[in-house]
mmCIF file with all atom_site columns, C-alpha atoms in Angstrom:
data_model
loop_
_atom_site.group_PDB
_atom_site.id
_atom_site.type_symbol
_atom_site.label_atom_id
_atom_site.label_alt_id
_atom_site.label_comp_id
_atom_site.label_asym_id
_atom_site.label_entity_id
_atom_site.label_seq_id
_atom_site.pdbx_PDB_ins_code
_atom_site.Cartn_x
_atom_site.Cartn_y
_atom_site.Cartn_z
_atom_site.occupancy
_atom_site.B_iso_or_equiv
_atom_site.pdbx_formal_charge
_atom_site.auth_seq_id
_atom_site.auth_comp_id
_atom_site.auth_asym_id
_atom_site.auth_atom_id
_atom_site.pdbx_PDB_model_num
ATOM 1   C CA . UNK A 1 1   ? -13.912 4.952   -0.686  1.00 70.00 ? 1   UNK A CA 1
ATOM 2   C CA . UNK A 1 2   ? -10.664 6.367   -1.817  1.00 80.00 ? 2   UNK A CA 1
ATOM 3   C CA . UNK A 1 3   ? -10.127 7.762   -5.329  1.00 88.00 ? 3   UNK A CA 1
ATOM 4   C CA . UNK A 1 4   ? -8.019  4.933   -6.833  1.00 91.00 ? 4   UNK A CA 1
ATOM 5   C CA . UNK A 1 5   ? -7.743  6.199   -9.874  1.00 92.00 ? 5   UNK A CA 1
ATOM 6   C CA . UNK A 1 6   ? -5.806  9.048   -8.339  1.00 94.00 ? 6   UNK A CA 1
ATOM 7   C CA . UNK A 1 7   ? -3.266  7.080   -6.622  1.00 95.00 ? 7   UNK A CA 1
ATOM 8   C CA . UNK A 1 8   ? -2.718  5.199   -9.975  1.00 96.00 ? 8   UNK A CA 1
ATOM 9   C CA . UNK A 1 9   ? -2.329  8.318   -11.857 1.00 95.00 ? 9   UNK A CA 1
ATOM 10  C CA . UNK A 1 10  ? 0.164   9.530   -9.073  1.00 95.00 ? 10  UNK A CA 1
ATOM 11  C CA . UNK A 1 11  ? 2.089   6.053   -8.970  1.00 96.00 ? 11  UNK A CA 1
ATOM 12  C CA . UNK A 1 12  ? 2.053   6.222   -12.749 1.00 95.00 ? 12  UNK A CA 1
ATOM 13  C CA . UNK A 1 13  ? 3.817   9.632   -12.500 1.00 93.00 ? 13  UNK A CA 1
ATOM 14  C CA . UNK A 1 14  ? 6.192   8.438   -10.158 1.00 93.00 ? 14  UNK A CA 1
ATOM 15  C CA . UNK A 1 15  ? 7.343   5.165   -11.999 1.00 93.00 ? 15  UNK A CA 1
ATOM 16  C CA . UNK A 1 16  ? 8.001   7.303   -14.984 1.00 93.00 ? 16  UNK A CA 1
ATOM 17  C CA . UNK A 1 17  ? 10.081  9.850   -13.320 1.00 90.00 ? 17  UNK A CA 1
ATOM 18  C CA . UNK A 1 18  ? 11.973  6.797   -11.781 1.00 92.00 ? 18  UNK A CA 1
ATOM 19  C CA . UNK A 1 19  ? 12.447  5.085   -15.087 1.00 91.00 ? 19  UNK A CA 1
ATOM 20  C CA . UNK A 1 20  ? 13.692  8.196   -16.504 1.00 89.00 ? 20  UNK A CA 1
ATOM 21  C CA . UNK A 1 21  ? 16.232  9.120   -13.623 1.00 85.00 ? 21  UNK A CA 1
ATOM 22  C CA . UNK A 1 22  ? 17.622  5.446   -13.571 1.00 89.00 ? 22  UNK A CA 1
ATOM 23  C CA . UNK A 1 23  ? 17.442  4.895   -17.159 1.00 90.00 ? 23  UNK A CA 1
ATOM 24  C CA . UNK A 1 24  ? 15.014  2.197   -17.188 1.00 92.00 ? 24  UNK A CA 1
ATOM 25  C CA . UNK A 1 25  ? 12.650  2.907   -19.939 1.00 87.00 ? 25  UNK A CA 1
ATOM 26  C CA . UNK A 1 26  ? 13.650  -0.478  -21.729 1.00 89.00 ? 26  UNK A CA 1
ATOM 27  C CA . UNK A 1 27  ? 13.505  -2.607  -18.401 1.00 88.00 ? 27  UNK A CA 1
ATOM 28  C CA . UNK A 1 28  ? 10.970  -5.164  -17.733 1.00 92.00 ? 28  UNK A CA 1
ATOM 29  C CA . UNK A 1 29  ? 10.522  -4.412  -13.997 1.00 96.00 ? 29  UNK A CA 1
ATOM 30  C CA . UNK A 1 30  ? 7.532   -6.528  -13.373 1.00 97.00 ? 30  UNK A CA 1
ATOM 31  C CA . UNK A 1 31  ? 9.369   -9.287  -11.484 1.00 97.00 ? 31  UNK A CA 1
ATOM 32  C CA . UNK A 1 32  ? 11.208  -7.055  -9.199  1.00 97.00 ? 32  UNK A CA 1
ATOM 33  C CA . UNK A 1 33  ? 8.231   -5.217  -8.464  1.00 98.00 ? 33  UNK A CA 1
ATOM 34  C CA . UNK A 1 34  ? 6.370   -8.056  -7.572  1.00 98.00 ? 34  UNK A CA 1
ATOM 35  C CA . UNK A 1 35  ? 9.167   -9.060  -5.345  1.00 98.00 ? 35  UNK A CA 1
ATOM 36  C CA . UNK A 1 36  ? 9.390   -5.695  -3.891  1.00 98.00 ? 36  UNK A CA 1
ATOM 37  C CA . UNK A 1 37  ? 5.743   -6.086  -2.931  1.00 98.00 ? 37  UNK A CA 1
ATOM 38  C CA . UNK A 1 38  ? 6.254   -9.217  -1.432  1.00 98.00 ? 38  UNK A CA 1
ATOM 39  C CA . UNK A 1 39  ? 9.175   -7.821  0.820   1.00 98.00 ? 39  UNK A CA 1
ATOM 40  C CA . UNK A 1 40  ? 7.007   -4.748  1.536   1.00 98.00 ? 40  UNK A CA 1
ATOM 41  C CA . UNK A 1 41  ? 4.338   -7.079  2.748   1.00 98.00 ? 41  UNK A CA 1
ATOM 42  C CA . UNK A 1 42  ? 7.057   -8.791  5.102   1.00 98.00 ? 42  UNK A CA 1
ATOM 43  C CA . UNK A 1 43  ? 8.239   -5.605  6.447   1.00 98.00 ? 43  UNK A CA 1
ATOM 44  C CA . UNK A 1 44  ? 4.601   -4.715  7.121   1.00 98.00 ? 44  UNK A CA 1
ATOM 45  C CA . UNK A 1 45  ? 3.731   -8.138  8.845   1.00 98.00 ? 45  UNK A CA 1
ATOM 46  C CA . UNK A 1 46  ? 7.037   -7.511  11.070  1.00 98.00 ? 46  UNK A CA 1
ATOM 47  C CA . UNK A 1 47  ? 5.679   -4.044  12.218  1.00 98.00 ? 47  UNK A CA 1
ATOM 48  C CA . UNK A 1 48  ? 2.486   -5.676  13.197  1.00 98.00 ? 48  UNK A CA 1
ATOM 49  C CA . UNK A 1 49  ? 3.633   -8.420  14.957  1.00 97.00 ? 49  UNK A CA 1
ATOM 50  C CA . UNK A 1 50  ? 0.862   -10.435 14.227  1.00 96.00 ? 50  UNK A CA 1
ATOM 51  C CA . UNK A 1 51  ? 2.486   -13.534 14.127  1.00 96.00 ? 51  UNK A CA 1
ATOM 52  C CA . UNK A 1 52  ? 5.262   -13.200 16.651  1.00 96.00 ? 52  UNK A CA 1
ATOM 53  C CA . UNK A 1 53  ? 3.542   -15.938 19.512  1.00 95.00 ? 53  UNK A CA 1
ATOM 54  C CA . UNK A 1 54  ? 6.492   -15.780 21.506  1.00 97.00 ? 54  UNK A CA 1
ATOM 55  C CA . UNK A 1 55  ? 6.699   -12.186 22.297  1.00 96.00 ? 55  UNK A CA 1
ATOM 56  C CA . UNK A 1 56  ? 4.650   -9.895  24.413  1.00 96.00 ? 56  UNK A CA 1
ATOM 57  C CA . UNK A 1 57  ? 5.914   -6.830  23.011  1.00 96.00 ? 57  UNK A CA 1
ATOM 58  C CA . UNK A 1 58  ? 2.868   -4.992  20.807  1.00 96.00 ? 58  UNK A CA 1
ATOM 59  C CA . UNK A 1 59  ? 2.593   -3.850  17.482  1.00 97.00 ? 59  UNK A CA 1
ATOM 60  C CA . UNK A 1 60  ? 4.534   -0.705  16.349  1.00 97.00 ? 60  UNK A CA 1
ATOM 61  C CA . UNK A 1 61  ? 2.736   2.682   16.446  1.00 98.00 ? 61  UNK A CA 1
ATOM 62  C CA . UNK A 1 62  ? -0.362  3.003   14.089  1.00 97.00 ? 62  UNK A CA 1
ATOM 63  C CA . UNK A 1 63  ? 1.702   5.791   11.727  1.00 97.00 ? 63  UNK A CA 1
ATOM 64  C CA . UNK A 1 64  ? 4.525   3.164   11.559  1.00 97.00 ? 64  UNK A CA 1
ATOM 65  C CA . UNK A 1 65  ? 2.131   0.588   10.442  1.00 98.00 ? 65  UNK A CA 1
ATOM 66  C CA . UNK A 1 66  ? 0.440   2.663   8.062   1.00 98.00 ? 66  UNK A CA 1
ATOM 67  C CA . UNK A 1 67  ? 3.617   3.926   6.371   1.00 97.00 ? 67  UNK A CA 1
ATOM 68  C CA . UNK A 1 68  ? 4.777   -0.057  5.824   1.00 98.00 ? 68  UNK A CA 1
ATOM 69  C CA . UNK A 1 69  ? 1.067   -0.688  4.358   1.00 98.00 ? 69  UNK A CA 1
ATOM 70  C CA . UNK A 1 70  ? 1.222   2.234   2.013   1.00 97.00 ? 70  UNK A CA 1
ATOM 71  C CA . UNK A 1 71  ? 4.974   1.055   0.693   1.00 97.00 ? 71  UNK A CA 1
ATOM 72  C CA . UNK A 1 72  ? 3.259   -1.988  -0.341  1.00 98.00 ? 72  UNK A CA 1
ATOM 73  C CA . UNK A 1 73  ? 0.225   -0.133  -1.926  1.00 98.00 ? 73  UNK A CA 1
ATOM 74  C CA . UNK A 1 74  ? 3.117   1.987   -4.061  1.00 97.00 ? 74  UNK A CA 1
ATOM 75  C CA . UNK A 1 75  ? 4.175   -1.359  -5.560  1.00 98.00 ? 75  UNK A CA 1
ATOM 76  C CA . UNK A 1 76  ? 1.029   -2.961  -5.866  1.00 98.00 ? 76  UNK A CA 1
ATOM 77  C CA . UNK A 1 77  ? -0.258  0.053   -7.900  1.00 97.00 ? 77  UNK A CA 1
ATOM 78  C CA . UNK A 1 78  ? 2.724   -0.108  -9.987  1.00 97.00 ? 78  UNK A CA 1
ATOM 79  C CA . UNK A 1 79  ? 2.331   -3.737  -10.833 1.00 98.00 ? 79  UNK A CA 1
ATOM 80  C CA . UNK A 1 80  ? -1.164  -2.784  -11.762 1.00 97.00 ? 80  UNK A CA 1
ATOM 81  C CA . UNK A 1 81  ? 0.303   -0.295  -14.104 1.00 96.00 ? 81  UNK A CA 1
ATOM 82  C CA . UNK A 1 82  ? 2.900   -2.391  -15.554 1.00 95.00 ? 82  UNK A CA 1
ATOM 83  C CA . UNK A 1 83  ? 0.364   -4.705  -16.580 1.00 96.00 ? 83  UNK A CA 1
ATOM 84  C CA . UNK A 1 84  ? -2.282  -2.077  -17.696 1.00 95.00 ? 84  UNK A CA 1
ATOM 85  C CA . UNK A 1 85  ? -5.053  -2.970  -14.740 1.00 95.00 ? 85  UNK A CA 1
ATOM 86  C CA . UNK A 1 86  ? -5.543  0.350   -13.518 1.00 88.00 ? 86  UNK A CA 1
ATOM 87  C CA . UNK A 1 87  ? -8.915  0.993   -14.836 1.00 84.00 ? 87  UNK A CA 1
ATOM 88  C CA . UNK A 1 88  ? -10.813 -1.397  -13.184 1.00 78.00 ? 88  UNK A CA 1
ATOM 89  C CA . UNK A 1 89  ? -12.989 -1.167  -9.679  1.00 77.00 ? 89  UNK A CA 1
ATOM 90  C CA . UNK A 1 90  ? -11.891 -2.575  -6.433  1.00 68.00 ? 90  UNK A CA 1
ATOM 91  C CA . UNK A 1 91  ? -14.260 -4.257  -3.672  1.00 64.00 ? 91  UNK A CA 1
ATOM 92  C CA . UNK A 1 92  ? -12.954 -5.074  -0.433  1.00 61.00 ? 92  UNK A CA 1
ATOM 93  C CA . UNK A 1 93  ? -14.076 -8.765  -0.078  1.00 57.00 ? 93  UNK A CA 1
ATOM 94  C CA . UNK A 1 94  ? -15.616 -10.392 3.204   1.00 56.00 ? 94  UNK A CA 1
ATOM 95  C CA . UNK A 1 95  ? -13.148 -12.913 3.787   1.00 53.00 ? 95  UNK A CA 1
ATOM 96  C CA . UNK A 1 96  ? -15.007 -13.590 7.263   1.00 52.00 ? 96  UNK A CA 1
ATOM 97  C CA . UNK A 1 97  ? -13.652 -17.186 7.208   1.00 58.00 ? 97  UNK A CA 1
ATOM 98  C CA . UNK A 1 98  ? -9.935  -15.731 7.747   1.00 59.00 ? 98  UNK A CA 1
ATOM 99  C CA . UNK A 1 99  ? -10.171 -15.373 11.709  1.00 75.00 ? 99  UNK A CA 1
ATOM 100 C CA . UNK A 1 100 ? -6.680  -13.215 11.978  1.00 93.00 ? 100 UNK A CA 1
ATOM 101 C CA . UNK A 1 101 ? -4.404  -10.951 10.357  1.00 96.00 ? 101 UNK A CA 1
ATOM 102 C CA . UNK A 1 102 ? -1.721  -13.578 10.035  1.00 96.00 ? 102 UNK A CA 1
ATOM 103 C CA . UNK A 1 103 ? -4.062  -15.520 8.203   1.00 95.00 ? 103 UNK A CA 1
ATOM 104 C CA . UNK A 1 104 ? -4.696  -12.449 5.601   1.00 96.00 ? 104 UNK A CA 1
ATOM 105 C CA . UNK A 1 105 ? -1.149  -12.004 5.416   1.00 97.00 ? 105 UNK A CA 1
ATOM 106 C CA . UNK A 1 106 ? -0.586  -15.872 4.054   1.00 97.00 ? 106 UNK A CA 1
ATOM 107 C CA . UNK A 1 107 ? -3.744  -15.192 1.605   1.00 96.00 ? 107 UNK A CA 1
ATOM 108 C CA . UNK A 1 108 ? -1.959  -12.032 0.310   1.00 98.00 ? 108 UNK A CA 1
ATOM 109 C CA . UNK A 1 109 ? 1.481   -14.015 -0.354  1.00 98.00 ? 109 UNK A CA 1
ATOM 110 C CA . UNK A 1 110 ? -0.398  -16.953 -1.643  1.00 98.00 ? 110 UNK A CA 1
ATOM 111 C CA . UNK A 1 111 ? -2.491  -14.634 -4.204  1.00 98.00 ? 111 UNK A CA 1
ATOM 112 C CA . UNK A 1 112 ? 0.810   -12.793 -5.138  1.00 98.00 ? 112 UNK A CA 1
ATOM 113 C CA . UNK A 1 113 ? 2.507   -15.959 -5.787  1.00 98.00 ? 113 UNK A CA 1
ATOM 114 C CA . UNK A 1 114 ? -0.444  -16.971 -7.953  1.00 98.00 ? 114 UNK A CA 1
ATOM 115 C CA . UNK A 1 115 ? -0.888  -13.747 -9.669  1.00 98.00 ? 115 UNK A CA 1
ATOM 116 C CA . UNK A 1 116 ? 2.939   -13.918 -10.785 1.00 97.00 ? 116 UNK A CA 1
ATOM 117 C CA . UNK A 1 117 ? 2.082   -17.032 -12.612 1.00 97.00 ? 117 UNK A CA 1
ATOM 118 C CA . UNK A 1 118 ? -1.361  -16.387 -14.063 1.00 96.00 ? 118 UNK A CA 1
ATOM 119 C CA . UNK A 1 119 ? -0.770  -12.273 -14.306 1.00 96.00 ? 119 UNK A CA 1
ATOM 120 C CA . UNK A 1 120 ? -4.480  -11.430 -15.519 1.00 96.00 ? 120 UNK A CA 1
ATOM 121 C CA . UNK A 1 121 ? -6.834  -8.993  -14.109 1.00 95.00 ? 121 UNK A CA 1
ATOM 122 C CA . UNK A 1 122 ? -8.931  -11.103 -12.298 1.00 95.00 ? 122 UNK A CA 1
ATOM 123 C CA . UNK A 1 123 ? -6.037  -12.190 -10.225 1.00 96.00 ? 123 UNK A CA 1
ATOM 124 C CA . UNK A 1 124 ? -4.810  -8.743  -9.912  1.00 97.00 ? 124 UNK A CA 1
ATOM 125 C CA . UNK A 1 125 ? -8.343  -7.634  -8.614  1.00 94.00 ? 125 UNK A CA 1
ATOM 126 C CA . UNK A 1 126 ? -8.536  -10.263 -6.219  1.00 94.00 ? 126 UNK A CA 1
ATOM 127 C CA . UNK A 1 127 ? -4.729  -9.459  -4.791  1.00 96.00 ? 127 UNK A CA 1
ATOM 128 C CA . UNK A 1 128 ? -5.519  -5.944  -4.593  1.00 95.00 ? 128 UNK A CA 1
ATOM 129 C CA . UNK A 1 129 ? -9.015  -6.422  -2.855  1.00 93.00 ? 129 UNK A CA 1
ATOM 130 C CA . UNK A 1 130 ? -7.409  -8.846  -0.274  1.00 94.00 ? 130 UNK A CA 1
ATOM 131 C CA . UNK A 1 131 ? -4.613  -6.103  0.245   1.00 96.00 ? 131 UNK A CA 1
ATOM 132 C CA . UNK A 1 132 ? -7.382  -3.307  0.903   1.00 94.00 ? 132 UNK A CA 1
ATOM 133 C CA . UNK A 1 133 ? -9.279  -6.046  3.275   1.00 94.00 ? 133 UNK A CA 1
ATOM 134 C CA . UNK A 1 134 ? -5.774  -6.285  5.319   1.00 96.00 ? 134 UNK A CA 1
ATOM 135 C CA . UNK A 1 135 ? -5.828  -2.312  5.560   1.00 96.00 ? 135 UNK A CA 1
ATOM 136 C CA . UNK A 1 136 ? -9.101  -2.617  7.142   1.00 94.00 ? 136 UNK A CA 1
ATOM 137 C CA . UNK A 1 137 ? -8.368  -5.515  9.508   1.00 95.00 ? 137 UNK A CA 1
ATOM 138 C CA . UNK A 1 138 ? -5.459  -3.301  10.266  1.00 97.00 ? 138 UNK A CA 1
ATOM 139 C CA . UNK A 1 139 ? -7.997  -0.254  11.474  1.00 96.00 ? 139 UNK A CA 1
ATOM 140 C CA . UNK A 1 140 ? -7.234  1.797   8.567   1.00 96.00 ? 140 UNK A CA 1
ATOM 141 C CA . UNK A 1 141 ? -9.688  4.146   6.949   1.00 95.00 ? 141 UNK A CA 1
ATOM 142 C CA . UNK A 1 142 ? -9.490  4.833   3.359   1.00 93.00 ? 142 UNK A CA 1
ATOM 143 C CA . UNK A 1 143 ? -9.095  8.507   4.190   1.00 95.00 ? 143 UNK A CA 1
ATOM 144 C CA . UNK A 1 144 ? -6.016  7.455   6.243   1.00 97.00 ? 144 UNK A CA 1
ATOM 145 C CA . UNK A 1 145 ? -4.664  5.389   3.677   1.00 97.00 ? 145 UNK A CA 1
ATOM 146 C CA . UNK A 1 146 ? -4.869  7.910   0.845   1.00 96.00 ? 146 UNK A CA 1
ATOM 147 C CA . UNK A 1 147 ? -3.515  10.672  2.875   1.00 96.00 ? 147 UNK A CA 1
ATOM 148 C CA . UNK A 1 148 ? -0.479  8.573   4.029   1.00 96.00 ? 148 UNK A CA 1
ATOM 149 C CA . UNK A 1 149 ? -0.257  7.605   0.248   1.00 94.00 ? 149 UNK A CA 1
ATOM 150 C CA . UNK A 1 150 ? 0.216   11.183  -0.807  1.00 94.00 ? 150 UNK A CA 1
ATOM 151 C CA . UNK A 1 151 ? 2.715   11.815  2.017   1.00 94.00 ? 151 UNK A CA 1
ATOM 152 C CA . UNK A 1 152 ? 4.812   8.659   1.000   1.00 93.00 ? 152 UNK A CA 1
ATOM 153 C CA . UNK A 1 153 ? 4.536   9.894   -2.597  1.00 89.00 ? 153 UNK A CA 1
ATOM 154 C CA . UNK A 1 154 ? 6.180   13.098  -1.890  1.00 86.00 ? 154 UNK A CA 1
ATOM 155 C CA . UNK A 1 155 ? 8.916   11.435  0.351   1.00 87.00 ? 155 UNK A CA 1
ATOM 156 C CA . UNK A 1 156 ? 9.707   9.002   -2.925  1.00 83.00 ? 156 UNK A CA 1
ATOM 157 C CA . UNK A 1 157 ? 10.114  12.174  -5.053  1.00 80.00 ? 157 UNK A CA 1
ATOM 158 C CA . UNK A 1 158 ? 12.409  13.827  -2.491  1.00 84.00 ? 158 UNK A CA 1
ATOM 159 C CA . UNK A 1 159 ? 14.309  10.532  -2.152  1.00 78.00 ? 159 UNK A CA 1
ATOM 160 C CA . UNK A 1 160 ? 14.764  10.321  -5.826  1.00 80.00 ? 160 UNK A CA 1
ATOM 161 C CA . UNK A 1 161 ? 15.991  14.029  -6.277  1.00 80.00 ? 161 UNK A CA 1
ATOM 162 C CA . UNK A 1 162 ? 18.469  13.233  -3.376  1.00 79.00 ? 162 UNK A CA 1
ATOM 163 C CA . UNK A 1 163 ? 20.080  10.531  -5.075  1.00 71.00 ? 163 UNK A CA 1
ATOM 164 C CA . UNK A 1 164 ? 18.415  7.480   -3.086  1.00 68.00 ? 164 UNK A CA 1
#
């Protein structure tokens, strides 16, 4: 299992850096973070091409899909931090009733909208678990996700330092 606590700590440091650099200390960013997560989820779906029944073009390369997955993970961690939900255990739930990656994406969209309305720890934990399950369905190991997160975290700091 990946070290979720370490990822939350790293994300918290990045969030604080961004808030400081962009003078956002007094801003409530939760709504924008939820929307950003949904946008990243859509970008991930687009790279997997799982819903493009009309096309024979294959999914993007694994490293591109993994980078998009990790972009979503950054925002999901950030949402948890915003609401103080970073000290909870996450499980990958077995959603064997979901027959496809497309179904998993739809479940995550639904869970995100539901979480936006309810905003409790149980909803967040369920959303996070669905997202972890998606990573598994996409063929990623926890080690691959963690390493990709570390790399993207470095890139995000570099982008901030270069006026991204």
